[in-house]
Tab-separated table of C-alpha atoms and ligand atoms in Angstrom:
chain	number	residue	atom	x	y	z
A	1	MET	CA	6.524	-42.638	-4.979
A	2	SER	CA	3.684	-40.092	-5.103
A	3	LYS	CA	4.547	-36.397	-5.306
A	4	VAL	CA	2.985	-34.343	-2.542
A	5	TYR	CA	2.896	-30.543	-2.454
A	6	THR	CA	1.877	-28.007	0.130
A	7	LEU	CA	2.367	-24.239	0.275
A	8	PHE	CA	3.397	-22.163	3.287
A	9	CYS	CA	3.013	-18.413	3.427
A	10	THR	CA	3.959	-17.814	7.015
A	11	ASP	CA	6.699	-16.343	9.195
A	12	VAL	CA	6.141	-18.734	12.102
A	13	ILE	CA	5.687	-22.463	12.179
A	14	HIS	CA	3.033	-23.513	14.640
A	15	GLU	CA	1.276	-26.760	15.460
A	16	GLY	CA	-1.203	-26.252	12.617
A	17	HIS	CA	1.604	-26.255	10.046
A	18	LEU	CA	3.248	-29.271	11.666
A	19	ASN	CA	-0.061	-31.094	11.484
A	20	ILE	CA	-0.228	-30.403	7.749
A	21	ILE	CA	3.335	-31.702	7.269
A	22	GLU	CA	2.560	-34.789	9.382
A	23	ASN	CA	-0.416	-35.654	7.191
A	24	ALA	CA	1.211	-34.669	3.902
A	25	LYS	CA	4.373	-36.734	4.325
A	26	LYS	CA	2.315	-39.902	4.788
A	27	LEU	CA	1.098	-39.536	1.201
A	28	GLY	CA	4.553	-39.571	-0.445
A	29	ASP	CA	7.559	-37.413	-1.173
A	30	LEU	CA	6.820	-33.929	0.191
A	31	THR	CA	7.787	-30.663	-1.502
A	32	VAL	CA	6.898	-27.489	0.369
A	33	GLY	CA	6.452	-24.231	-1.495
A	34	VAL	CA	7.311	-20.940	0.175
A	35	LEU	CA	5.323	-18.036	-1.225
A	36	SER	CA	7.399	-15.239	-2.778
A	37	ASP	CA	7.458	-11.764	-1.193
A	38	ASP	CA	5.503	-10.195	-4.033
A	39	ALA	CA	2.746	-12.793	-3.911
A	40	MET	CA	2.600	-12.733	-0.121
A	41	ILE	CA	2.033	-8.991	0.117
A	42	ARG	CA	-0.689	-9.068	-2.512
A	43	TYR	CA	-2.655	-11.743	-0.786
A	44	ASN	CA	-1.840	-11.937	2.844
A	45	ARG	CA	0.129	-10.281	5.538
A	46	PHE	CA	3.369	-8.434	5.019
A	47	PRO	CA	6.305	-10.788	5.744
A	48	THR	CA	8.312	-10.044	8.876
A	49	LEU	CA	10.950	-12.584	7.795
A	50	SER	CA	12.919	-12.426	4.558
A	51	LEU	CA	12.212	-14.981	1.839
A	52	GLN	CA	15.429	-16.803	2.757
A	53	GLY	CA	14.380	-16.752	6.408
A	54	ARG	CA	11.055	-18.345	5.493
A	55	ILE	CA	12.792	-20.958	3.331
A	56	ASP	CA	15.148	-21.864	6.190
A	57	LEU	CA	12.212	-22.136	8.567
A	58	VAL	CA	10.582	-24.799	6.418
A	59	LYS	CA	13.810	-26.597	5.475
A	60	GLY	CA	14.376	-27.461	9.109
A	61	ILE	CA	11.151	-29.448	9.440
A	62	GLU	CA	11.432	-33.216	9.459
A	63	GLY	CA	9.648	-34.899	6.582
A	64	VAL	CA	10.195	-32.080	4.076
A	65	SER	CA	12.168	-33.405	1.070
A	66	GLU	CA	12.439	-30.201	-0.896
A	67	VAL	CA	11.623	-26.512	-0.548
A	68	ILE	CA	10.810	-24.372	-3.581
A	69	VAL	CA	9.617	-20.793	-4.076
A	70	GLN	CA	6.063	-20.438	-5.371
A	71	LYS	CA	5.998	-17.130	-7.265
A	72	SER	CA	2.245	-16.614	-7.446
A	73	VAL	CA	-0.606	-17.501	-5.103
A	74	MET	CA	-2.097	-19.337	-8.061
A	75	TYR	CA	-0.893	-22.894	-8.641
A	76	ASP	CA	-0.593	-22.959	-12.463
A	77	GLU	CA	3.214	-22.955	-12.562
A	78	ILE	CA	3.428	-25.553	-9.778
A	79	PHE	CA	1.175	-27.942	-11.700
A	80	GLU	CA	3.032	-27.311	-14.958
A	81	THR	CA	6.454	-27.994	-13.510
A	82	LEU	CA	5.925	-30.300	-10.531
A	83	ARG	CA	2.747	-32.225	-11.469
A	84	PRO	CA	1.910	-33.150	-7.872
A	85	ASP	CA	-0.262	-36.190	-7.206
A	86	TYR	CA	-1.531	-34.531	-4.060
A	87	VAL	CA	-1.914	-30.892	-3.039
A	88	VAL	CA	-2.399	-30.661	0.715
A	89	HIS	CA	-4.102	-27.546	2.086
A	90	GLY	CA	-5.847	-26.479	5.292
A	91	ASP	CA	-9.635	-26.316	4.989
A	92	ASN	CA	-9.749	-22.634	5.934
A	93	TRP	CA	-11.431	-21.497	2.706
A	94	ASP	CA	-13.163	-18.752	4.578
A	95	ASP	CA	-12.759	-15.649	2.451
A	96	ALA	CA	-12.997	-14.617	-1.185
A	97	ALA	CA	-9.225	-14.827	-1.730
A	98	MET	CA	-9.047	-18.365	-0.338
A	99	ASN	CA	-11.964	-19.413	-2.530
A	100	VAL	CA	-10.259	-18.081	-5.637
A	101	ILE	CA	-7.164	-20.091	-4.705
A	102	LYS	CA	-9.213	-23.240	-4.140
A	103	ALA	CA	-10.894	-22.796	-7.515
A	104	ASN	CA	-7.474	-22.399	-9.118
A	105	ILE	CA	-6.189	-25.635	-7.530
A	106	LEU	CA	-9.287	-27.532	-8.692
A	107	LYS	CA	-8.977	-26.077	-12.211
A	108	ASN	CA	-5.387	-27.303	-12.395
A	109	ILE	CA	-6.343	-30.744	-11.043
A	110	GLU	CA	-8.929	-31.014	-13.784
A	111	LYS	CA	-6.249	-30.215	-16.371
A	112	TYR	CA	-3.290	-32.167	-15.006
A	113	GLY	CA	-4.828	-34.745	-12.628
A	114	GLY	CA	-4.063	-35.091	-8.936
A	115	GLU	CA	-6.081	-34.683	-5.784
A	116	LEU	CA	-6.721	-31.933	-3.233
A	117	ILE	CA	-6.383	-33.168	0.336
A	118	GLU	CA	-7.963	-30.815	2.865
A	119	ILE	CA	-6.721	-30.896	6.436
A	120	PRO	CA	-8.890	-29.434	9.208
A	121	TYR	CA	-7.398	-26.040	10.113
A	122	THR	CA	-6.027	-25.826	13.648
A	123	TYR	CA	-7.992	-23.211	15.563
A	124	ASN	CA	-6.817	-22.841	19.159
A	125	ALA	CA	-5.606	-20.232	21.629
A	126	ASN	CA	-1.946	-20.947	20.891
A	127	VAL	CA	-2.307	-20.396	17.153
A	128	SER	CA	-4.374	-17.226	17.706
A	129	LYS	CA	-1.726	-15.864	20.053
A	130	ILE	CA	1.012	-16.311	17.445
A	131	ASP	CA	-1.212	-14.540	14.972
A	132	GLU	CA	-1.691	-11.622	17.348
A	133	LYS	CA	2.070	-11.395	17.973
A	134	MET	CA	2.707	-11.046	14.250
A	135	GLN	CA	0.068	-8.345	13.988
A	136	GLU	CA	1.677	-6.493	16.887
A	137	LYS	CA	5.106	-6.569	15.224
A	138	LEU	CA	3.661	-5.140	12.015
A	139	ALA	CA	2.135	-2.222	13.923
A	140	LEU	CA	5.327	-1.231	15.751
A	141	ALA	CA	6.893	2.069	14.673
A	142	ASP	CA	10.289	0.681	13.634
A	143	PHE	CA	8.857	-2.099	11.525
A	144	ARG	CA	6.173	0.026	9.916
A	145	ARG	CA	8.548	2.875	9.076
A	146	ALA	CA	10.911	0.538	7.230
A	147	ARG	CA	8.139	-1.139	5.311
A	148	LEU	CA	7.899	1.399	2.489
A	149	ARG	CA	11.521	0.866	1.485
A	150	LYS	CA	10.987	-2.892	1.744
A	151	VAL	CA	7.915	-2.883	-0.425
A	152	LEU	CA	9.699	-0.676	-2.972
A	153	ALA	CA	12.347	-3.395	-3.243
A	154	MET	CA	9.744	-6.156	-3.522
A	155	ARG	CA	7.332	-4.727	-6.080
A	156	ASP	CA	7.762	-3.118	-9.487
A	157	VAL	CA	5.226	-0.511	-8.551
A	158	VAL	CA	3.780	0.446	-5.183
A	159	LYS	CA	0.107	1.438	-4.953
A	160	ILE	CA	-0.840	3.957	-2.282
A	161	MET	CA	-4.389	4.993	-1.363
A	162	GLN	CA	-5.600	8.161	0.314
A	163	VAL	CA	-6.814	8.112	3.919
A	164	HIS	CA	-8.073	10.873	6.199
A	165	SER	CA	-9.334	9.000	9.276
A	166	GLY	CA	-9.213	5.749	11.195
A	167	LEU	CA	-12.104	4.392	9.150
A	168	THR	CA	-10.556	5.167	5.766
A	169	GLY	CA	-7.318	3.702	7.158
A	170	LEU	CA	-9.159	0.468	7.879
A	171	ILE	CA	-10.588	0.404	4.364
A	172	VAL	CA	-7.128	0.686	2.820
A	173	GLU	CA	-5.678	-1.786	5.311
A	174	LYS	CA	-8.277	-4.466	4.706
A	175	THR	CA	-9.533	-4.169	1.141
A	176	VAL	CA	-8.415	-7.185	-0.881
A	177	ILE	CA	-9.753	-7.972	-4.307
A	178	ALA	CA	-9.911	-11.559	-5.433
A	179	ASP	CA	-10.853	-12.197	-9.036
A	180	GLU	CA	-9.913	-15.154	-11.131
A	181	ASP	CA	-6.092	-15.224	-11.278
A	182	ASN	CA	-5.669	-11.947	-9.411
A	183	ILE	CA	-5.488	-11.190	-5.719
A	184	ASP	CA	-4.314	-7.727	-4.766
A	185	GLN	CA	-4.379	-4.964	-2.165
A	186	PHE	CA	-2.911	-1.517	-1.558
A	187	ASP	CA	0.653	-1.255	-0.273
A	188	GLY	CA	0.244	1.830	1.866
A	189	MET	CA	-1.598	5.038	2.706
A	190	TRP	CA	-1.408	8.686	1.641
A	191	LEU	CA	-2.311	11.241	4.226
A	192	SER	CA	-3.420	13.932	1.817
A	193	SER	CA	-3.445	17.575	2.893
A	194	LEU	CA	-6.399	18.198	0.587
A	195	CYS	CA	-8.492	15.453	2.144
A	196	ASP	CA	-7.386	16.041	5.730
A	197	SER	CA	-8.317	19.737	5.320
A	198	THR	CA	-11.554	19.131	3.403
A	199	ASP	CA	-12.731	16.586	5.950
A	200	ARG	CA	-12.401	19.325	8.593
A	201	GLY	CA	-14.228	21.839	6.418
A	202	LYS	CA	-11.058	23.868	5.835
A	203	PRO	CA	-9.272	24.933	2.634
A	204	ASP	CA	-6.048	23.185	1.587
A	205	ILE	CA	-3.736	26.123	2.383
A	206	GLU	CA	-1.640	24.756	5.272
A	207	LEU	CA	-4.264	26.154	7.637
A	208	VAL	CA	-4.610	22.664	9.087
A	209	ASP	CA	-1.085	22.656	10.462
A	210	MET	CA	1.210	19.737	11.244
A	211	THR	CA	0.135	19.577	14.876
A	212	SER	CA	-3.466	18.977	13.758
A	213	ARG	CA	-2.411	16.652	10.947
A	214	LEU	CA	-0.609	14.534	13.537
A	215	ARG	CA	-3.968	13.822	15.150
A	216	THR	CA	-5.087	12.156	11.939
A	217	VAL	CA	-1.762	10.336	11.690
A	218	GLY	CA	-2.318	9.015	15.209
A	219	GLU	CA	-5.822	7.805	14.430
A	220	VAL	CA	-4.616	5.968	11.338
A	221	LEU	CA	-1.550	4.496	13.064
A	222	ASP	CA	-3.755	3.239	15.848
A	223	VAL	CA	-5.797	0.871	13.706
A	224	THR	CA	-3.574	-0.093	10.764
A	225	THR	CA	-0.171	-1.581	9.924
A	226	LYS	CA	0.496	-0.439	6.354
A	227	PRO	CA	3.121	2.238	5.695
A	228	ILE	CA	2.085	5.886	5.670
A	229	ILE	CA	3.308	8.600	3.307
A	230	ILE	CA	2.308	11.990	4.627
A	231	ASP	CA	1.701	14.999	2.441
A	232	GLY	CA	3.915	17.591	4.162
A	233	ASP	CA	2.720	20.507	1.988
A	234	THR	CA	5.673	22.928	1.611
A	235	GLY	CA	7.354	21.574	4.736
A	236	GLY	CA	7.055	25.112	6.162
A	237	LEU	CA	10.084	26.930	7.499
A	238	ILE	CA	13.289	24.916	7.499
A	239	GLU	CA	13.553	25.554	11.239
A	240	HIS	CA	10.127	23.924	11.724
A	241	PHE	CA	10.535	21.172	9.143
A	242	VAL	CA	13.407	19.530	11.009
A	243	TYR	CA	11.260	19.071	14.112
A	244	ASN	CA	8.463	17.576	12.057
A	245	VAL	CA	10.841	15.103	10.407
A	246	ARG	CA	11.895	13.856	13.836
A	247	THR	CA	8.295	13.547	15.014
A	248	LEU	CA	7.037	11.742	11.922
A	249	GLU	CA	9.971	9.381	11.974
A	250	ARG	CA	9.499	8.548	15.640
A	251	LEU	CA	5.798	7.828	15.115
A	252	GLY	CA	6.536	5.264	12.404
A	253	VAL	CA	5.532	7.285	9.332
A	254	SER	CA	7.594	6.038	6.356
A	255	ALA	CA	7.909	9.143	4.219
A	256	VAL	CA	7.057	12.807	3.917
A	257	ILE	CA	6.555	14.480	0.564
A	258	ILE	CA	7.250	18.206	0.495
A	259	GLU	CA	6.536	20.448	-2.465
A	260	ASP	CA	8.723	23.222	-3.859
A	261	LYS	CA	6.291	26.043	-3.206
A	262	THR	CA	6.538	28.931	-0.819
A	263	GLY	CA	4.257	31.537	0.717
A	264	LEU	CA	0.540	30.852	0.770
A	265	LYS	CA	0.273	27.376	-0.714
A	266	LYS	CA	-2.841	26.557	-2.738
A	267	ASN	CA	-3.788	23.114	-3.984
A	268	SER	CA	-1.880	22.122	-7.141
A	269	LEU	CA	-5.034	21.172	-9.002
A	270	PHE	CA	-5.818	24.923	-9.268
A	271	GLY	CA	-2.666	25.177	-11.387
A	272	THR	CA	-2.113	28.705	-12.676
A	273	GLU	CA	-5.730	29.758	-11.949
A	274	VAL	CA	-4.511	31.017	-8.566
A	275	GLU	CA	-1.299	32.708	-7.550
A	276	GLN	CA	1.312	30.192	-6.432
A	277	THR	CA	5.009	30.799	-5.922
A	278	GLN	CA	7.673	28.195	-6.518
A	279	ASP	CA	10.557	28.104	-4.061
A	280	THR	CA	14.088	28.733	-5.267
A	281	VAL	CA	16.095	25.599	-6.010
A	282	GLU	CA	18.670	26.680	-3.418
A	283	ASN	CA	16.194	27.164	-0.592
A	284	PHE	CA	14.281	23.966	-1.321
A	285	CYS	CA	17.534	21.995	-1.481
A	286	ARG	CA	18.494	23.460	1.886
A	287	LYS	CA	15.191	22.263	3.301
A	288	ILE	CA	15.711	18.731	1.963
A	289	SER	CA	19.280	18.561	3.279
A	290	ALA	CA	18.275	19.913	6.677
A	291	GLY	CA	15.564	17.251	6.961
A	292	LYS	CA	17.947	14.469	5.952
A	293	ALA	CA	20.539	15.699	8.426
A	294	VAL	CA	18.262	15.373	11.459
A	295	GLN	CA	16.591	12.037	10.841
A	296	ARG	CA	17.812	9.255	13.057
A	297	SER	CA	16.915	6.108	11.130
A	298	ASP	CA	17.957	5.127	7.616
A	299	ASP	CA	14.400	4.123	6.801
A	300	PHE	CA	12.559	7.425	6.784
A	301	MET	CA	12.226	8.957	3.318
A	302	ILE	CA	12.036	12.620	2.350
A	303	ILE	CA	10.524	12.881	-1.103
A	304	ALA	CA	10.787	16.130	-3.070
A	305	ARG	CA	7.753	17.167	-5.069
A	306	CYS	CA	8.302	19.332	-8.104
A	307	GLU	CA	5.572	21.754	-9.163
A	308	SER	CA	7.155	22.962	-12.414
A	309	LEU	CA	4.601	21.233	-14.665
A	310	ILE	CA	1.704	22.475	-12.511
A	311	LEU	CA	3.078	26.027	-12.859
A	312	GLU	CA	3.674	25.483	-16.597
A	313	LYS	CA	7.403	26.017	-16.427
A	314	GLY	CA	8.196	23.071	-18.664
A	315	ILE	CA	9.949	19.747	-18.515
A	316	GLU	CA	13.507	21.119	-18.626
A	317	ASP	CA	12.850	23.171	-15.491
A	318	ALA	CA	11.297	20.118	-13.797
A	319	LEU	CA	14.260	17.923	-14.724
A	320	ALA	CA	16.851	20.428	-13.506
A	321	ARG	CA	15.018	20.889	-10.230
A	322	CYS	CA	14.475	17.182	-9.581
A	323	ARG	CA	18.120	16.394	-10.273
A	324	ALA	CA	19.146	19.130	-7.835
A	325	TYR	CA	16.734	17.787	-5.196
A	326	VAL	CA	18.207	14.288	-5.500
A	327	GLU	CA	21.670	15.798	-5.231
A	328	ALA	CA	20.558	17.556	-2.023
A	329	GLY	CA	19.580	14.187	-0.521
A	330	ALA	CA	15.940	13.577	-1.542
A	331	ASP	CA	15.078	9.873	-1.309
A	332	GLY	CA	12.591	10.156	-4.127
A	333	ILE	CA	10.936	12.700	-6.370
A	334	MET	CA	7.289	13.363	-7.085
A	335	ILE	CA	6.361	14.940	-10.383
A	336	HIS	CA	2.875	16.385	-10.537
A	337	SER	CA	0.641	17.382	-13.432
A	338	ARG	CA	-2.994	18.380	-13.771
A	339	LYS	CA	-3.301	17.531	-17.438
A	340	LYS	CA	-5.676	14.809	-18.567
A	341	ASP	CA	-3.092	13.690	-21.119
A	342	PRO	CA	-0.170	11.945	-19.371
A	343	LYS	CA	2.296	12.905	-22.111
A	344	GLU	CA	4.222	15.475	-20.058
A	345	ILE	CA	4.513	13.024	-17.165
A	346	PHE	CA	5.746	10.271	-19.474
A	347	ASP	CA	8.199	12.615	-21.218
A	348	PHE	CA	9.544	13.785	-17.875
A	349	CYS	CA	9.948	10.251	-16.502
A	350	ASP	CA	11.578	8.885	-19.683
A	351	GLU	CA	14.075	11.751	-19.651
A	352	PHE	CA	14.735	11.548	-15.893
A	353	ARG	CA	15.363	7.815	-16.118
A	354	LYS	CA	18.056	8.335	-18.778
A	355	THR	CA	20.394	9.708	-16.123
A	356	ASP	CA	18.890	8.315	-12.916
A	357	LYS	CA	17.853	4.674	-12.873
A	358	THR	CA	17.204	4.272	-9.177
A	359	THR	CA	15.629	7.264	-7.424
A	360	PRO	CA	11.979	6.375	-6.837
A	361	ILE	CA	9.528	8.441	-8.907
A	362	VAL	CA	6.112	9.186	-7.432
A	363	VAL	CA	3.048	10.323	-9.367
A	364	VAL	CA	-0.506	11.285	-8.463
A	365	PRO	CA	-2.759	10.374	-11.405
A	366	THR	CA	-5.817	12.394	-10.359
A	367	ALA	CA	-6.127	14.259	-13.679
A	368	PHE	CA	-4.578	11.621	-15.955
A	369	ASN	CA	-6.888	9.000	-14.547
A	370	GLU	CA	-7.151	6.736	-17.560
A	371	VAL	CA	-3.565	5.580	-17.306
A	372	THR	CA	-3.181	2.171	-15.689
A	373	THR	CA	-0.703	1.148	-13.024
A	374	GLU	CA	1.153	-0.981	-15.559
A	375	GLU	CA	1.513	1.857	-18.058
A	376	LEU	CA	2.847	4.200	-15.386
A	377	ALA	CA	5.287	1.516	-14.250
A	378	SER	CA	6.525	1.076	-17.822
A	379	HIS	CA	7.815	4.681	-17.684
A	380	GLY	CA	9.895	3.961	-14.593
A	381	ILE	CA	7.353	5.187	-12.036
A	382	ASN	CA	7.640	3.389	-8.688
A	383	ILE	CA	4.930	4.839	-6.455
A	384	ILE	CA	1.403	5.687	-7.545
A	385	ILE	CA	-0.740	7.679	-5.146
A	386	TYR	CA	-4.518	7.634	-5.553
A	387	ALA	CA	-4.748	10.869	-3.623
A	388	ASN	CA	-8.385	11.739	-2.952
A	389	GLN	CA	-10.871	9.207	-4.328
A	390	LEU	CA	-12.193	7.916	-0.985
A	391	LEU	CA	-13.141	11.408	0.158
A	392	ARG	CA	-14.582	12.228	-3.260
A	393	ALA	CA	-16.701	9.082	-3.038
A	394	ALA	CA	-18.012	9.976	0.412
A	395	TYR	CA	-19.063	13.549	-0.376
A	396	PRO	CA	-21.725	12.918	-3.042
A	397	ALA	CA	-22.960	9.847	-1.162
A	398	MET	CA	-23.487	11.854	2.028
A	399	THR	CA	-25.079	14.772	0.177
A	400	ARG	CA	-27.534	12.390	-1.525
A	401	VAL	CA	-28.564	10.982	1.840
A	402	ALA	CA	-29.069	14.425	3.386
A	403	GLU	CA	-31.212	15.504	0.425
A	404	SER	CA	-33.278	12.331	0.428
A	405	ILE	CA	-34.181	12.632	4.110
A	406	LEU	CA	-35.163	16.279	3.656
A	407	ARG	CA	-37.245	15.476	0.607
A	408	ASN	CA	-39.030	12.439	2.007
A	409	HIS	CA	-39.309	13.406	5.663
A	410	ARG	CA	-37.865	9.998	6.552
A	411	SER	CA	-34.884	7.766	5.773
A	412	ALA	CA	-36.690	4.755	4.280
A	413	GLU	CA	-36.065	5.846	0.661
A	414	ILE	CA	-32.299	5.935	1.079
A	415	GLU	CA	-31.913	2.746	3.121
A	416	ASP	CA	-30.938	0.593	0.126
A	417	ASP	CA	-28.013	2.914	-0.653
A	418	ILE	CA	-26.491	2.897	2.814
A	419	ILE	CA	-24.968	0.218	5.007
A	420	PRO	CA	-27.650	-1.483	7.161
A	421	PHE	CA	-27.540	-0.339	10.780
A	422	LYS	CA	-27.108	-3.950	11.888
A	423	ASP	CA	-23.841	-4.031	9.915
A	424	ILE	CA	-22.389	-0.615	10.797
A	425	ILE	CA	-22.092	-1.672	14.432
A	426	ARG	CA	-19.993	-4.650	13.370
A	427	ILE	CA	-17.511	-3.190	10.911
A	428	ILE	CA	-15.134	-2.274	13.706
A	429	ASP	CA	-13.647	-5.257	15.554
A	430	GLU	CA	-13.687	-5.167	19.312
A	431	LEU	CA	-10.693	-6.342	21.282
B	1	SPV	C1	-3.063	16.192	-1.745
B	1	SPV	O1	-3.653	15.100	-1.860
B	1	SPV	O2	-3.275	16.971	-0.833
B	1	SPV	C2	-2.043	16.564	-2.736
B	1	SPV	C3	-2.134	16.050	-4.098
B	1	SPV	O3	-1.185	17.352	-2.389
B	1	SPV	S1	-2.983	17.249	-5.018
B	1	SPV	O4	-4.271	17.488	-4.382
B	1	SPV	O5	-3.144	16.731	-6.365
B	1	SPV	O6	-2.175	18.475	-5.032
B	2	MG	MG1	-1.556	18.356	-0.613
């Protein structure tokens, strides 16, 4: 009997899937693959059902002989191990990621034999409605808040990108790269104090206070579903911090990172060029514990950011502080450095991991920008925040445009560098 294979990466079975099964089972013995969590979040939507839940969903369908887990969106392992005679797939090859997958299936067919059977994709109001329901669930506060912890459990390393507005939120939400053998996207968003302040023409000194920052949070929440980590600066007074924890948690923000500085906070990238005061371990621990004590869900994370390396106090000081912060209840630690050479970060992480294997470590590789995700992960780092690159990209681009128009008395010369006006009106979907 012929071996037939089809892959599902869905949380709901609708008539389109049943149509695929109906057609596939006619060709022979049908194995259905369920895409793993890790592969699903790289390529598609975040799963609202656990892997086991998705397996059970498919197992119940008549005509399915076997259900297996497909670990990657690419089919190489499936062809190597299963050698299907037929791969059945919907004909919805309508974006770059889908085209990369199709090319991968055809490459494997050329190597191992077999045939790709394309089934017309079911487009109707019912299917669209299910799609919208899923999207709605992803955007709800409870689901979104919990998503950072979920993604931490699913991926070796979580990649977070800076946002400072609804538009930058949409860029991080929707950007997917699809090269040969690699489909990927960001796991969440960083609401940077530097970028939120700079975008408003203000210095990064906690002048843009939490009430104003919440406006940006609201704009981003409104148009995205990915988890948000907010830069909480110093967290302010303990008496104020507890209220902000409650608010952030209720809105669906996943984590706040607060740094162990006090008084007039300046941006860390100034290092010791400006006066900055580190908080006492005792006071900062009190702040962490107070925040943990008021939060209502188990999902919200308070991450403690240590500035010892920024203030050139050495690794031993950083280690002692971070261990104390974890003891006080921090759900993660962030270790920051402004050195180009990542050695002090690596030394810190290697040492920290000797006694603490589980507390998530966060880094912001703005200065040590040549280090790859994989290399950071190999030192036990779990969350990487690309903290300011979208804003830094926008500034020179906008300045160039302003200069060009002044110089040329018209905008024609800069047109090729900017998005055509016929496209800008279409980048935002209407309801
Ligand atoms: C921010 O993005 O605001 C940060 C990271 O706090 S840094 O600018 O490197 O201090
Ligand atoms: Mg900041």
